Coordinates of C-alpha atoms in Angstrom, one line a residue:
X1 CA 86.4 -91.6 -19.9
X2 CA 86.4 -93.6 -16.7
X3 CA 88.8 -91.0 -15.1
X4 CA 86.7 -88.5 -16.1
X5 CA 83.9 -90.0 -14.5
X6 CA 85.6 -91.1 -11.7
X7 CA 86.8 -87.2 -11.5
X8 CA 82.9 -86.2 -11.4
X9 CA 82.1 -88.6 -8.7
X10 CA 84.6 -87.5 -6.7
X11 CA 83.5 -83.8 -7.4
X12 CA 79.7 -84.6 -6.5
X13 CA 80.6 -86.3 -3.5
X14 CA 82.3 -82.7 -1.9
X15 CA 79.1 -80.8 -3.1
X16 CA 78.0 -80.4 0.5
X17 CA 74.5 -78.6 1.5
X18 CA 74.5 -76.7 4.3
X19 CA 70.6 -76.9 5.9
X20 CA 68.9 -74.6 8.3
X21 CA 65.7 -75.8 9.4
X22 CA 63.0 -73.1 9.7
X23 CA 59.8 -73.3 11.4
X24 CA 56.4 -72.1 11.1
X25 CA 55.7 -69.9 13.5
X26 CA 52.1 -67.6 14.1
X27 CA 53.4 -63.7 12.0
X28 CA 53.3 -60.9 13.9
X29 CA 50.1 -60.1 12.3
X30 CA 48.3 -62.9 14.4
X31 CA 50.2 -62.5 17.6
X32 CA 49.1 -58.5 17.3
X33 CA 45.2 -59.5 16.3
X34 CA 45.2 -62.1 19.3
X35 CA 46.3 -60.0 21.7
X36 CA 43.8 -57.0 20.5
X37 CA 46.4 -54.8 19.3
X38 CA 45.8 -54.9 15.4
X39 CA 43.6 -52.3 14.5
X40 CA 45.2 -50.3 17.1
X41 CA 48.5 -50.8 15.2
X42 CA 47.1 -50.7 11.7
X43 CA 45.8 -47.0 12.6
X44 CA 48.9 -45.2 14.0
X45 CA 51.4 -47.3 11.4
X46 CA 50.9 -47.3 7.6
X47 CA 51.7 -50.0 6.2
X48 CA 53.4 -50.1 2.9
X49 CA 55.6 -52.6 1.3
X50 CA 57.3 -50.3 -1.1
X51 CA 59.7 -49.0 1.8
X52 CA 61.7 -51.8 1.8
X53 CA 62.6 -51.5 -1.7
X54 CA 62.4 -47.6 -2.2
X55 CA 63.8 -46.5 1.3
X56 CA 64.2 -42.7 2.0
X57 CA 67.3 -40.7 1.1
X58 CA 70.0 -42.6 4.0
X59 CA 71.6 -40.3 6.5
X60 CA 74.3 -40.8 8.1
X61 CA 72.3 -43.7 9.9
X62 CA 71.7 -46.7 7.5
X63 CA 68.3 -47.8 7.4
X64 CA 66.8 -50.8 6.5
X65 CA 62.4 -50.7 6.8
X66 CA 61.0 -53.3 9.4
X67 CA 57.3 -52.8 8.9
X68 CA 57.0 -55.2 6.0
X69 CA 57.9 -58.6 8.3
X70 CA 54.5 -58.4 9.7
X71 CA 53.5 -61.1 8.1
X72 CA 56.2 -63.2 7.9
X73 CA 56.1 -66.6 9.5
X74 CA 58.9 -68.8 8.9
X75 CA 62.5 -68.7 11.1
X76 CA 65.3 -70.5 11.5
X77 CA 68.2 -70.4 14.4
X78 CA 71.8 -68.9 14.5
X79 CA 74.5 -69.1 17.1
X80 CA 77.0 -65.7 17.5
X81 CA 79.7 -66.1 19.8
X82 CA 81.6 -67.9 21.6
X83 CA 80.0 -69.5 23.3
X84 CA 77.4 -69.6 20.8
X85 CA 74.5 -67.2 22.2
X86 CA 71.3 -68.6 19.8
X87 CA 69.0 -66.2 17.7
X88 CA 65.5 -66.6 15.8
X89 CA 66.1 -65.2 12.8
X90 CA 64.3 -64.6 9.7
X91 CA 66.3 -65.9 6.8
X92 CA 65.5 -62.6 4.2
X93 CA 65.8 -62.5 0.9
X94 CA 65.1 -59.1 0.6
X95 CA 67.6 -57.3 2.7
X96 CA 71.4 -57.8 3.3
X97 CA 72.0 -57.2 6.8
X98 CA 72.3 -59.1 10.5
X99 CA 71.3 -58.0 13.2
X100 CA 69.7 -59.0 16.8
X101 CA 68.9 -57.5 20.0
X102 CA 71.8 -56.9 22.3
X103 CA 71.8 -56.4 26.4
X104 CA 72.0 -52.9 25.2
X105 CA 68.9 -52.9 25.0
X106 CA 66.6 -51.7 27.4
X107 CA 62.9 -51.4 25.3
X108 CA 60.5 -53.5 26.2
X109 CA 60.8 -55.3 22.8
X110 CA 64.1 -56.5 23.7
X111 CA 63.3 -58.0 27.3
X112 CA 60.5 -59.9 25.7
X113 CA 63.9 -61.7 23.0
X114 CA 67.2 -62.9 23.5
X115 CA 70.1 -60.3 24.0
X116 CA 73.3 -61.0 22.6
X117 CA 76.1 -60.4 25.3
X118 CA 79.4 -59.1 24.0
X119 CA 81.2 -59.8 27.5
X120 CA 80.0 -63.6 27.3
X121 CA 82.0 -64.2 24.1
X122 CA 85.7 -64.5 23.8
X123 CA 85.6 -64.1 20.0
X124 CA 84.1 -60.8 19.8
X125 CA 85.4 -57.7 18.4
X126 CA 83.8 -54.0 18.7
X127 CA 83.3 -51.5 16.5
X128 CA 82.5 -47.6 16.3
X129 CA 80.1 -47.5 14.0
X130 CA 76.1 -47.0 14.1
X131 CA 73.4 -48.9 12.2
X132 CA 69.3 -47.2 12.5
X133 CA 67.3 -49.7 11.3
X134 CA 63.3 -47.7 10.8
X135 CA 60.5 -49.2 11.3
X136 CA 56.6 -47.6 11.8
X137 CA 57.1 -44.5 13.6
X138 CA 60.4 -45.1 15.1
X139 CA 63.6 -47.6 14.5
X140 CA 66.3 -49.9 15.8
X141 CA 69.1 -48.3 16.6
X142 CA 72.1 -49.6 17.6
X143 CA 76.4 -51.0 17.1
X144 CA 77.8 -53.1 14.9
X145 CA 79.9 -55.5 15.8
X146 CA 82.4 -58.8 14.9
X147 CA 82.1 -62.3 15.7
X148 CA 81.5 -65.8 14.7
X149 CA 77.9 -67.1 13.3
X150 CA 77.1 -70.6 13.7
X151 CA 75.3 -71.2 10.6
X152 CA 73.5 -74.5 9.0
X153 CA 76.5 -76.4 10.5
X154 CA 79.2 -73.5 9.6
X155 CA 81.7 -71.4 11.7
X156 CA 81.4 -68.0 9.6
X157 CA 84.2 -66.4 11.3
X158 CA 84.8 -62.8 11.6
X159 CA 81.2 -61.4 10.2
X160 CA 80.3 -58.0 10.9
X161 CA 76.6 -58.1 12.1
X162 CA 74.0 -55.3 14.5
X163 CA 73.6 -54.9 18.1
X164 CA 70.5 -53.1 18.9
X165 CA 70.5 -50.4 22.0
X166 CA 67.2 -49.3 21.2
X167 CA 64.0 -50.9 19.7
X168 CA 60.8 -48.4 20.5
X169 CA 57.5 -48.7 19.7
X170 CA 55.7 -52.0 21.3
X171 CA 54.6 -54.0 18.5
X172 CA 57.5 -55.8 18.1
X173 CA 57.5 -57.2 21.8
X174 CA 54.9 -59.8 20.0
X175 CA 57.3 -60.3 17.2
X176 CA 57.7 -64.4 16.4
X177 CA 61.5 -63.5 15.7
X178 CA 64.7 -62.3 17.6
X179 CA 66.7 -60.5 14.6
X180 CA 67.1 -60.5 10.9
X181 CA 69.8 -62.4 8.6
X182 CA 69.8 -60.8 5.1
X183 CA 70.2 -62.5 2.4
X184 CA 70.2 -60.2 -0.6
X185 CA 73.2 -58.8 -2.6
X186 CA 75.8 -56.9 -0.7
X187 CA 74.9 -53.2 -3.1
X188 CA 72.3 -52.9 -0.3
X189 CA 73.7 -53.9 2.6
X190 CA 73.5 -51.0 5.2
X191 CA 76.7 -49.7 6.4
X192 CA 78.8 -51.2 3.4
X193 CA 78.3 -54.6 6.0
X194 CA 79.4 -57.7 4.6
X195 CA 76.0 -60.1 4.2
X196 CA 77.1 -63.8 5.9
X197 CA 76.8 -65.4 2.2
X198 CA 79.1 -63.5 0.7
X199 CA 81.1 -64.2 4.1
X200 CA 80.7 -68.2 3.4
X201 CA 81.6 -68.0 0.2
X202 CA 84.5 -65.7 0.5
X203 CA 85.7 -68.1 3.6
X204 CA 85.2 -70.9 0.9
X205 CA 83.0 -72.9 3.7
X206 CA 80.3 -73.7 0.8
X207 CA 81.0 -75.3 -2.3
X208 CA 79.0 -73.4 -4.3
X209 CA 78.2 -69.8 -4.5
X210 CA 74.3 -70.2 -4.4
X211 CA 71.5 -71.3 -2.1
X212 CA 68.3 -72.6 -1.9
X213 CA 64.5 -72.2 -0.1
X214 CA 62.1 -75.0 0.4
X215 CA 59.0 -73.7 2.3
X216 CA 56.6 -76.3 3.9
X217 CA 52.4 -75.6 3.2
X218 CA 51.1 -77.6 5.4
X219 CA 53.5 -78.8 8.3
X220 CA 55.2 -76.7 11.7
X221 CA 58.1 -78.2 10.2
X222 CA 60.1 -79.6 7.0
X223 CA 60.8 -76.2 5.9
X224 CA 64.8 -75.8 4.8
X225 CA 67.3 -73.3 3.3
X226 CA 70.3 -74.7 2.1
X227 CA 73.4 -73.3 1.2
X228 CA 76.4 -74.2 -1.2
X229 CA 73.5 -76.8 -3.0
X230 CA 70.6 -77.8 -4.7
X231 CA 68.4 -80.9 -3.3
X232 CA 66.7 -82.1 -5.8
X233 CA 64.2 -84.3 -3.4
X234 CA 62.5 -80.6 -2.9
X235 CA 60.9 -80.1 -6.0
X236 CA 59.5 -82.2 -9.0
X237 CA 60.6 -81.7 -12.5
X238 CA 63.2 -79.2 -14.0
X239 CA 64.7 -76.0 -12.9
X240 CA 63.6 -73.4 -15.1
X241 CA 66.1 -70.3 -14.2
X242 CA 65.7 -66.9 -15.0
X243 CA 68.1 -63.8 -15.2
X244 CA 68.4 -61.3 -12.0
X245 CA 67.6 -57.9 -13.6
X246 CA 69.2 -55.9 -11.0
X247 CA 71.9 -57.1 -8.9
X248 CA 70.8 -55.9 -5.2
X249 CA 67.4 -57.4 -4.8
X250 CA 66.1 -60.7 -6.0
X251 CA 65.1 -59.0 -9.1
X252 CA 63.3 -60.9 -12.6
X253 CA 61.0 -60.0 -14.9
X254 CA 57.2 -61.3 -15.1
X255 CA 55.8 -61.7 -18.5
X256 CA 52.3 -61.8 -17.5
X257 CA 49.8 -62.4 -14.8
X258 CA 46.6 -64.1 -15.9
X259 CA 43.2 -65.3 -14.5
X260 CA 41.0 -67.5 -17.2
X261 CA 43.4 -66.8 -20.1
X262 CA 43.2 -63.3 -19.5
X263 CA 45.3 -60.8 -18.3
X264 CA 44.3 -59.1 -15.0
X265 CA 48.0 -57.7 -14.1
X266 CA 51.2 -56.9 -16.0
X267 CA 50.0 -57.2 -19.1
X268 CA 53.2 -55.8 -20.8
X269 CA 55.5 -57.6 -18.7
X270 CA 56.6 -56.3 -15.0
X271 CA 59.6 -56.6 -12.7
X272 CA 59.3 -58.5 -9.3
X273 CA 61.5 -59.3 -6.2
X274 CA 61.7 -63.1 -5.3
X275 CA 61.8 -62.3 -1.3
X276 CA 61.3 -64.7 1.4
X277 CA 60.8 -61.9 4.2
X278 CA 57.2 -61.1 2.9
X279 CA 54.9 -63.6 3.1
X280 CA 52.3 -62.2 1.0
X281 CA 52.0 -61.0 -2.8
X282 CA 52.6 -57.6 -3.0
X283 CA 51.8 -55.8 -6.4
X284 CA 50.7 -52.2 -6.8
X285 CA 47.5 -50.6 -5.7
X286 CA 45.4 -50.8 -8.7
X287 CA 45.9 -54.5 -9.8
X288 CA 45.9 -56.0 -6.4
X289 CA 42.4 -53.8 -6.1
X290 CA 41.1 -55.7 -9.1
X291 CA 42.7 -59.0 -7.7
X292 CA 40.7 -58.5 -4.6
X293 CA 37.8 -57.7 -6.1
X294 CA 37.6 -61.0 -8.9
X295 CA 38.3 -63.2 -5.8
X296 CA 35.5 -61.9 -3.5
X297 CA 38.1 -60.5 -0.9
X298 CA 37.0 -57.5 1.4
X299 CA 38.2 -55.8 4.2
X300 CA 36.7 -56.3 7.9
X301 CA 37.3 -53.9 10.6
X302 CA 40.8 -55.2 11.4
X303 CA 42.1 -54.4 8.2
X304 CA 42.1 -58.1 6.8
X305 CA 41.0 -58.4 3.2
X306 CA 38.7 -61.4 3.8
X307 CA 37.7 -64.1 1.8
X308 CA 34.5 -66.9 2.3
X309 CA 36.2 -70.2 3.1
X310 CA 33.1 -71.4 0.6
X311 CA 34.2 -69.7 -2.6
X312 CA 37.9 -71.5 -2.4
X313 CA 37.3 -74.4 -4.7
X314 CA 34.8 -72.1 -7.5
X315 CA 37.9 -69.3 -7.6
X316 CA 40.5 -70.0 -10.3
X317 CA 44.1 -70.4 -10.9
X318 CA 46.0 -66.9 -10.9
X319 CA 49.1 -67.6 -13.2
X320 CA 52.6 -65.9 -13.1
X321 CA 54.0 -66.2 -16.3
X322 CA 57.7 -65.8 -16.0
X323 CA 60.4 -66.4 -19.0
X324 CA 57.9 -68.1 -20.7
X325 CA 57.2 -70.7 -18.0
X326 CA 53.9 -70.6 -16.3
X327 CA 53.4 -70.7 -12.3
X328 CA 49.8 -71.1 -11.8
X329 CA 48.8 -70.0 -8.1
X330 CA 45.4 -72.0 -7.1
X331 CA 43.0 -70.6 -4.3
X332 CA 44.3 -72.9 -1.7
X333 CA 47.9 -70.9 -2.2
X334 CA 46.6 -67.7 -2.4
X335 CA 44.0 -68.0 0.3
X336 CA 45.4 -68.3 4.1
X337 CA 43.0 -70.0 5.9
X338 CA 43.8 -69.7 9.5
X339 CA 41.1 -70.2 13.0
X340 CA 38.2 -70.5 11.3
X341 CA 39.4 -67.2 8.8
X342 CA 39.8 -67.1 5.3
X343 CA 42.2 -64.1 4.2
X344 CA 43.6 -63.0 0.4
X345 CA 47.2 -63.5 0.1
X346 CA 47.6 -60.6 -2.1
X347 CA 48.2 -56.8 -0.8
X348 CA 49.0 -53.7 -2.7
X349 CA 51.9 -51.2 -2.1
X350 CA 52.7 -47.7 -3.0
X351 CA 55.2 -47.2 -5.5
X352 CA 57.3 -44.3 -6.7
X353 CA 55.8 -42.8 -10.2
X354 CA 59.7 -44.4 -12.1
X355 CA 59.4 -47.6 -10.4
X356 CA 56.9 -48.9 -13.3
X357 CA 54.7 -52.2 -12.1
X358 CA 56.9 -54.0 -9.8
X359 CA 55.7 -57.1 -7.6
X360 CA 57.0 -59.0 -4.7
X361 CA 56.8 -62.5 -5.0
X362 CA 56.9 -63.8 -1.2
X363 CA 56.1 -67.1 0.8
X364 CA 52.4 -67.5 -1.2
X365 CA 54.6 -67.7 -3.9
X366 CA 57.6 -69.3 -2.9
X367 CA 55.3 -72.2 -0.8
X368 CA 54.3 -73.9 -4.3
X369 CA 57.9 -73.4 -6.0
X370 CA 61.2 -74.7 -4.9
X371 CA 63.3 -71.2 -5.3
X372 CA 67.3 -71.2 -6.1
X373 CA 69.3 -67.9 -5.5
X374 CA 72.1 -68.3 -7.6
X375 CA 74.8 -66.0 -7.3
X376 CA 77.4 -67.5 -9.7
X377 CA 75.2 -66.8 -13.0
X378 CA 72.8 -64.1 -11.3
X379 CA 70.0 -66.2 -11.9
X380 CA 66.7 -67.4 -9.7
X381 CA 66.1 -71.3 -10.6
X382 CA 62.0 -72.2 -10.3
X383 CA 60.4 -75.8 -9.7
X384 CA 56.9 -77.0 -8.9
X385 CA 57.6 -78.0 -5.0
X386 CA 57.7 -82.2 -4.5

């Protein structure tokens, strides 16, 4: 027994956790608004969340929808090369690629970011393939490439990751974030690319083949995603875990989603994508209209679905039922309250007629519970955040 014991300790103590810091940054959304080029955006690009998931038929480009990070706020730092050139990134659950602007680039989105300089690193290595990347009315288009990505601490040697040559369109000149570092399963990875998890874990540079999001409410900072562990400081209680239902995205099953003990969205049970590159809820049109519509929300001229800051302590809990565990949401997580402006967290999305009622639980969600990607058991683990 005390060997065994002794073996445990021993194993607990190499149970390292990797930990990139993100911050909380102001989303695209708000950069676009406070510069006056929302509504101008919001009429020549139509926003829908459902690309991301449903993309068109690929060519012979891969292509990976951008639109859907206008909201999204939190970002942590890479290094590629060596040297190490650094990178915003955000750390995406719902897509399996990286990639950052290059000094290929000439758009005015990329002068506005840092460019990643092949010639600058000794470690690099070209390749001759293309990567499109679409977003709005036009795309990234670019190389891909292999080098080493500093990492939460970790020399992730030899990863295959996207260049960009072109990024038109202006919007995402006001973009809070440099690139993108995917961290869904490698079915969807554009190109047949390698995602830098699997690349840790296949290195064996984290100890175990999961990781793990903490996102911060209130602070700039504190925010954290860890990888190869599980800090328990983050969240209060147990882990209740629940099975992936399709091994590409983040994929469970919702039983229910209630308001006042009665049923206001997937009555029958629904699937949904834990992602941490949307910031809102995303659900399909006709729910998320009756969401809107039981929590006072309308839309103003810039295409925000507003809320009185007054109504936030009379509106009720909204609860996620999921494997028989309930996640209640209260107003002051589904209401952003930002300058003076109180906005609904929740926005609809076209889906394809086969898709059934799918939802994308994103940072509203993911702010009040401590979320485990587990790859081992294909499993997400939930917890009421400390």
């Amino acid at each position: 027994m005390k060997w065994l014991l002794l073996l445990g300790l021993v194993v607990l103590s190499e149970c390292t956790i990797h930990k990139v810091p993100l911050v909380r940054k102001k989303s695209l959304r708000h950069n676009l608004h406070k510069h006056g080029h929302l509504k101008d955006f919001l009429k020549t690009h139509t926003l829908n969340q459902a690309s991301k998931y449903f993309p068109k038929e690929a060519t012979m480009l891969s292509t990976q929808p951008l639109e859907n990070y206008l909201d999204t706020e939190y970002f942590g730092t890479i290094g590629i090369g060596t040297p190490a050139q650094d990178f915003t990134v955000i750390f995406d659950t719902g897509s399996s690629n990286l990639w950052v602007p290059s000094v290929y680039c000439s758009s005015p989105a990329c002068s506005n970011h840092n460019r990643f300089n092949p010639q600058e690193s000794s470690t690099y290595e070209a390749t001759s393939q293309s990567v499109s990347i679409a977003y709005g009315t036009g795309s990234m288009t670019g190389v891909l490439g292999y080098d080493t990505v500093q990492v939460a601490g970790i020399s992730d040697t030899n990863q295959i990751f996207g260049l960009s040559e072109t990024e038109p369109g202006s919007f995402l000149y006001y973009a809070p974030f440099d690139g993108i570092l995917g961290l869904a399963y490698p079915s969807i990875s554009s190109s047949g690319a390698t995602p830098v998890f699997d690349n840790l874990w296949d290195q064996g540079l984290v100890s175990q083949d999961l990781f793990s999001v903490y996102l911060s409410s209130n602070d700039q900072s504190g925010s954290v995603v860890m990888f190869g562990g599980i800090d328990s400081s983050y969240y209060t209680g147990e882990l209740n875990w629940v099975p992936v239902t399709s091994e590409g995205y983040w994929q469970i099953t919702v039983d229910s989603i209630t308001m006042n003990g009665e049923a206001i969205a997937c009555s029958g049970g629904c699937q949904a994508i834990v992602d941490t590159g949307t910031s809102l809820l995303s659900g399909p049109p006709s729910p998320i209209a009756n969401i809107q519509s039981y929590i006072g929300a309308s839309e103003d001229s810039n295409g925000l679905m507003v809320v009185s800051c007054s109504a936030l302590e009379s509106l009720p809990n909204i609860v996620f039922t999921i494997n028989g565990v309930q996640y209640p949401l209260p107003p002051s997580a589904y209401i952003l309250q930002e300058d003076g402006v109180c906005t609904s967290g929740f926005q609809g999305m076209n889906l394809p007629t086969a898709s059934g009622e799918l939802w994308i639980l994103g940072d509203v969600f993911i702010r009040q519970y401590f979320t485990v990607f587990d790859r081992a058991s294909n499993q997400v683990g939930l917890a009421p955040v400390a």
